[in-house]
XYZ file of C-alpha atoms in Angstrom:
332
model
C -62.984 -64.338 30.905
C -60.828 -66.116 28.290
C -57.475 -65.652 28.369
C -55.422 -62.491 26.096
C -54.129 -65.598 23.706
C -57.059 -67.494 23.552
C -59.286 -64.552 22.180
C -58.157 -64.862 18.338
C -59.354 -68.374 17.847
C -62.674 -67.687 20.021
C -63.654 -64.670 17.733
C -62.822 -67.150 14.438
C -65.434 -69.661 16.157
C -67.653 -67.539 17.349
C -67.494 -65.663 13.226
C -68.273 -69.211 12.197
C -71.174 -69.921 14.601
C -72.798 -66.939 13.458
C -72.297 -67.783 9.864
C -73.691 -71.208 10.222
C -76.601 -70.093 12.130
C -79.674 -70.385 10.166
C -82.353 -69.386 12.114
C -82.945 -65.912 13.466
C -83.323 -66.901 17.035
C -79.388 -68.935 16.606
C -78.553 -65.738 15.271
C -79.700 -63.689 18.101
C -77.967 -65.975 20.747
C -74.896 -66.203 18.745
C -74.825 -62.321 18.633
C -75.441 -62.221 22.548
C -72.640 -64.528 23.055
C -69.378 -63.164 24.461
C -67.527 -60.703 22.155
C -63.921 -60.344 22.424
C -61.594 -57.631 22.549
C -57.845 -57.034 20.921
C -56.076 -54.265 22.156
C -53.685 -53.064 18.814
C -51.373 -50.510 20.311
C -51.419 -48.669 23.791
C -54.046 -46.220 22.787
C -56.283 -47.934 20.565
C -59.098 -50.667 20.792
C -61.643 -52.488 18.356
C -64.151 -54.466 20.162
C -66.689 -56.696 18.389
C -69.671 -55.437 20.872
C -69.815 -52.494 22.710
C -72.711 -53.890 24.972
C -70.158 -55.505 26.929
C -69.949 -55.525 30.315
C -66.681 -53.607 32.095
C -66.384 -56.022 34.618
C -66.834 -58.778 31.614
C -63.769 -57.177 28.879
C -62.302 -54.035 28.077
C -65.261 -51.599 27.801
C -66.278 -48.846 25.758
C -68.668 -46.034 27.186
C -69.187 -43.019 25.009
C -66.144 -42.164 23.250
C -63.910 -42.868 26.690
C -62.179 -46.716 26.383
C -61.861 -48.126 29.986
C -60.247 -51.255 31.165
C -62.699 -53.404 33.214
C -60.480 -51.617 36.636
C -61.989 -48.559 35.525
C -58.861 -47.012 34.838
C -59.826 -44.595 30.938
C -57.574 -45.102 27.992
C -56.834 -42.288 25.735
C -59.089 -42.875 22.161
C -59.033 -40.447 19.469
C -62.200 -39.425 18.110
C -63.529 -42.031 14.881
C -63.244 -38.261 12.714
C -60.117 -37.928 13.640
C -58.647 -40.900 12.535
C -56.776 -40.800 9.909
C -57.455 -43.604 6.484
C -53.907 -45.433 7.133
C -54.309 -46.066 10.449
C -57.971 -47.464 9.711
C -55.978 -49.237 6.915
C -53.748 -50.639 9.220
C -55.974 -52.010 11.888
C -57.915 -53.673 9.310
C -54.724 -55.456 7.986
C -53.490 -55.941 11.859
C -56.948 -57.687 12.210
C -56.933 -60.215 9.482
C -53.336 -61.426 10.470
C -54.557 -61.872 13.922
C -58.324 -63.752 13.122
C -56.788 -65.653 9.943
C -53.490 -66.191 11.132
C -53.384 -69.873 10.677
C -55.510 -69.454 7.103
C -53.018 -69.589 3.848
C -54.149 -68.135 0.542
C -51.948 -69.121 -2.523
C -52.399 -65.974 -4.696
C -50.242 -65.188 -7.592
C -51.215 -62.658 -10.478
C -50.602 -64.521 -14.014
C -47.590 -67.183 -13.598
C -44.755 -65.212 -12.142
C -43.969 -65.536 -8.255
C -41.550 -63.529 -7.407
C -40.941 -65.699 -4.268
C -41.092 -68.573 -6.033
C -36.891 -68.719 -6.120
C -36.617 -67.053 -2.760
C -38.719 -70.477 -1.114
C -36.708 -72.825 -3.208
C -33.718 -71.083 -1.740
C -34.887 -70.792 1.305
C -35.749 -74.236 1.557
C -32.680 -75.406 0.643
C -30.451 -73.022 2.908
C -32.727 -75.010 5.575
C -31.716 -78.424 4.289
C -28.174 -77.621 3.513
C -26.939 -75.459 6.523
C -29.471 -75.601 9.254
C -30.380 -79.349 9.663
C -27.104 -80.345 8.961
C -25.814 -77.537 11.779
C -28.786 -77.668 14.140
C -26.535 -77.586 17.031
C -24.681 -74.768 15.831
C -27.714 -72.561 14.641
C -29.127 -73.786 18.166
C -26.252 -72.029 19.899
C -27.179 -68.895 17.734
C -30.589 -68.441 18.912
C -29.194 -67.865 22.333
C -26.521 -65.604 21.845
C -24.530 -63.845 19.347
C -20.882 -62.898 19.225
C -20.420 -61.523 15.694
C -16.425 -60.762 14.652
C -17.249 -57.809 12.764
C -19.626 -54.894 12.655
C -20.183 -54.241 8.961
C -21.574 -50.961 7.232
C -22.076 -52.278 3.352
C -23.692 -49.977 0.545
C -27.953 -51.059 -0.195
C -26.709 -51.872 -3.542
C -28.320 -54.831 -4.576
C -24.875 -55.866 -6.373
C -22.363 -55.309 -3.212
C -23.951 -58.246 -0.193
C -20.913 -58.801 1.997
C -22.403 -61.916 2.920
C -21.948 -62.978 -0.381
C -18.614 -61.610 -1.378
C -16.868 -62.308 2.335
C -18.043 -65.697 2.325
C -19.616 -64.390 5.397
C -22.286 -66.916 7.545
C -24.919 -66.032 10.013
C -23.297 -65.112 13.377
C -20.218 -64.004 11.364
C -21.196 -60.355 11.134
C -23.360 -57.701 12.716
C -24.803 -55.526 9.572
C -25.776 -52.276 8.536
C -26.372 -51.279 4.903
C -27.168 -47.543 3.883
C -26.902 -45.140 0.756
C -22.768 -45.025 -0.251
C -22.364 -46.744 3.223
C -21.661 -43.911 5.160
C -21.307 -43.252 8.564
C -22.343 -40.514 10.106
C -20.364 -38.238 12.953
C -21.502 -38.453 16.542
C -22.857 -34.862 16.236
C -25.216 -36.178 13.468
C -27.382 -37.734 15.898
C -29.561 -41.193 15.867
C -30.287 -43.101 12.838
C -30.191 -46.758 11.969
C -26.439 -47.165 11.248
C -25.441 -44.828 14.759
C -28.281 -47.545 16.532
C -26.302 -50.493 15.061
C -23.032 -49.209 16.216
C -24.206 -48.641 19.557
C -25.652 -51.981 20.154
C -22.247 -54.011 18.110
C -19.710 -51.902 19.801
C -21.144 -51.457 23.637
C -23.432 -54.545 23.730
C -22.055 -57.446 21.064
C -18.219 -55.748 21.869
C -17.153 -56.790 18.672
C -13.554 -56.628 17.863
C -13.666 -55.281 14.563
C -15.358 -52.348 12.516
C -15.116 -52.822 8.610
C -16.755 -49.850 6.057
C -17.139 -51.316 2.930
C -17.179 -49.098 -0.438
C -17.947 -50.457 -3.394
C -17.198 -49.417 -7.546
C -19.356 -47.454 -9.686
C -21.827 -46.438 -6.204
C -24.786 -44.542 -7.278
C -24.948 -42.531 -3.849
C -20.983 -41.265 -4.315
C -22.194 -40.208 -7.757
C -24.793 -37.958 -6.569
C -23.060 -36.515 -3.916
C -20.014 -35.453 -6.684
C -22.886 -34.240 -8.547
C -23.974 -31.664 -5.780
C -22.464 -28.052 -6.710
C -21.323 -26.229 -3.535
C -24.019 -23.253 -4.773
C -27.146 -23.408 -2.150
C -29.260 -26.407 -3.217
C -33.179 -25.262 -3.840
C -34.776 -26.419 -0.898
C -38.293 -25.952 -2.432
C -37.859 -29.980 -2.985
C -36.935 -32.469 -0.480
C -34.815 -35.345 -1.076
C -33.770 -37.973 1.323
C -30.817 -38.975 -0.874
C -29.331 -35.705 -0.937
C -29.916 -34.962 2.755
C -27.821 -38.236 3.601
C -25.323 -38.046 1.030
C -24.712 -34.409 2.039
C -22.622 -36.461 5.761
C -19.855 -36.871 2.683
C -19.370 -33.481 1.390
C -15.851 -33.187 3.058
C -14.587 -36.257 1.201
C -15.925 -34.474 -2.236
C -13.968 -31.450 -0.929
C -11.419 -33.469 -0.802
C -11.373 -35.184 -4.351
C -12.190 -32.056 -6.008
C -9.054 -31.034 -4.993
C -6.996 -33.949 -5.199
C -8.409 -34.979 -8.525
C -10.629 -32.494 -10.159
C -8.507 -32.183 -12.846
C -10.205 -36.071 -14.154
C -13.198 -36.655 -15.369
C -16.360 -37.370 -13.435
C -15.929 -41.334 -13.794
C -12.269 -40.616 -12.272
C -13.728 -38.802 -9.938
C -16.218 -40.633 -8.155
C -13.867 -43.803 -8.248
C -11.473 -41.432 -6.007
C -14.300 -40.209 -4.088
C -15.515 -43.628 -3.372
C -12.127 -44.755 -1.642
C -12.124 -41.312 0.273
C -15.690 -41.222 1.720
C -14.244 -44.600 2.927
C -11.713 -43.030 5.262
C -13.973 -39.875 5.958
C -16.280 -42.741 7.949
C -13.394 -44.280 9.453
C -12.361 -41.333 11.009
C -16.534 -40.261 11.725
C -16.077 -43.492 13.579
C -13.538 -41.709 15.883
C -15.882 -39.193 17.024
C -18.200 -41.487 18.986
C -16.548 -41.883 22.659
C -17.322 -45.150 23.340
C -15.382 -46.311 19.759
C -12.588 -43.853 20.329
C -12.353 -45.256 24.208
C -12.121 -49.046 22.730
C -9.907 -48.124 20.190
C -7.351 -46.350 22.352
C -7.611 -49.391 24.586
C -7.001 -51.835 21.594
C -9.982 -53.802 21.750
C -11.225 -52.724 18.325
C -9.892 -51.991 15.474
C -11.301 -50.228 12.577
C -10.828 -51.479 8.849
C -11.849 -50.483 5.043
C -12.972 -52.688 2.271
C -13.135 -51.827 -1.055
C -15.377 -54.223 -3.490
C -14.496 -53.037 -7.314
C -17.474 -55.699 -9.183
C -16.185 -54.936 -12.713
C -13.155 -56.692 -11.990
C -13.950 -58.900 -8.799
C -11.154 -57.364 -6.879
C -10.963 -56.350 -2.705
C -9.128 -54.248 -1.488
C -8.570 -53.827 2.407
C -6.708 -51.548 4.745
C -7.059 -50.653 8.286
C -6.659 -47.331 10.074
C -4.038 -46.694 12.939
C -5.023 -44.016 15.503
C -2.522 -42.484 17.355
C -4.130 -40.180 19.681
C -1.045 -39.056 21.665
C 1.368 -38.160 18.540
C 2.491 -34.910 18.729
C 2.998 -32.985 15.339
C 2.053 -34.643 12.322
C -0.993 -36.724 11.503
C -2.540 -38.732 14.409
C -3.974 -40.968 11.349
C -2.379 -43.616 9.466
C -2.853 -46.725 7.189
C -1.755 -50.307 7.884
C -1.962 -53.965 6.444
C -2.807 -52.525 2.571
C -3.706 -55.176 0.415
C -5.919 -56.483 -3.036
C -7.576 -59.277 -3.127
C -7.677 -60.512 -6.807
């Protein structure tokens, strides 16, 4: 039996065999010749032949899908499949029989990769070969400084603006870059918190805001009357995690337009994730202890300014606010 890796190539012979075959008797005995199987997932299988012998492959008898132990696999019934996962397979299984076949396809005479190659090629040139020991190092471990959470927005990349440079920074990047309390529950920014803070142990935590943020906008245009929840949106779901930092603007600043507004909202949804960040044990432990320390960036684009602060905790203060602000500053 050929081996699991060895199957792809076999089945791209064995496809040309069959092709070049021009008499019907070649034909015959290149259809009788072993077929191979690819397993896709854990439940599902797509054999070439299902004349094959169990003891020979994976097997297929009836509607049951049996490896050649005899132990049955789960299948789902061909009816009850549904057209995206058919759609899927068949994609899965052109990457795996023409994986090593290229196809240079580009509708009329823009590429809209065409920049990202030439870039990429020269971040290869200019940084990797002349670091290869360095980026070496890198593929074996990682001890990122910082654990960012950035904004999507395709005008705020931190690795841009920081001057930051692979191995630098540990990354998350979300609607209004928000974080989420502990109560909220899993989701990709809570995942990559987990794994920077209790795996990477980095020593710092920066939230970075950003001017003019689409996602602060619509969550200071949300009125505090029951939204109709004959439509779903995504955006307003997530947005929603800031609604006590609009609470808070309205009241500090409603009197100002909604520009004004937002621009105050986007500093305070800032320090309403800062202090989210509190609520997950395993930050609050290493924070108490000192080994990490939580920070705030603010990126204004219209005038190329930073502004940075970071957040004392004082857990055991008695009276007053256990929260404070140190090491203000603006970048400009």
């Amino acid at each position: 039996m050929l081996p699991w890796t060895s199957r792809p190539a076999a089945r791209r012979l064995l496809a040309s065999a069959t092709r070049a075959a021009a008499a019907s008797a070649s034909a015959s005995a290149a259809a009788r010749s072993p077929p191979s199987a690819t397993r896709r997932d854990d439940s599902a299988l797509l054999l070439d032949d299902r004349k094959e012998e169990p003891w020979q492959h994976t097997a297929v008898r009836g509607e049951d899908v049996f490896w050649p132990d005899g132990r049955r696999l789960p299948t789902q019934h061909p009816q009850h499949r549904t057209k995206a996962s058919r759609d899927h397979s068949g994609l899965t299984r052109q990457l795996l029989d023409f994986q090593h076949d290229t196809v240079n396809e580009v509708d009329g005479d823009y590429d809209p990769f065409g920049q990202l190659k030439a870039r990429f090629m020269d971040f290869k040139q200019r940084n990797y070969v002349e670091n290869y020991s360095k980026y070496q190092n890198l593929a074996e471990q990682q001890t990122p400084e910082f654990m960012v959470v950035a904004c999507a927005d395709s005008r705020v990349c931190p690795t841009s603006i920081l001057g930051l440079q692979p191995g630098d920074a540990f990354t998350v990047r979300n609607i209004a870059n928000l974080v989420p309390p502990y109560e909220h529950g899993a989701s990709e920014t809570t995942a990559a918190l987990e794994f920077a803070v209790n795996t990477l142990k980095v020593p710092n935590v920066l939230v970075v805001g950003h001017s003019r943020c689409g996602g602060i906008q619509a969550l200071m245009s949300m009125k505090n009357k029951k939204d109709d929840s004959s439509s779903r949106s995504f955006i307003r779901d997530w947005v929603s995690l800031g609604k006590s930092a609009r609470l808070s603007t309205e009241a500090a600043a409603g009197n100002l337009n909604f520009e004004s507004q937002c621009r105050h909202c986007e500093k305070e949804s800032i320090n309403s994730s800062l202090l989210n960040l509190l609520t997950y044990p395993w930050i609050e432990e290493r924070v108490k202890e000192g080994t990490l320390n939580l920070h705030a960036g603010y990126y204004n684009f219209v005038d190329c300014t930073f502004e940075k602060w970071t957040l004392v905790y004082r857990p055991g203060l008695e009276g007053g606010s256990k929260y404070a602000i140190k090491n203000r500053s603006t970048w400009s």
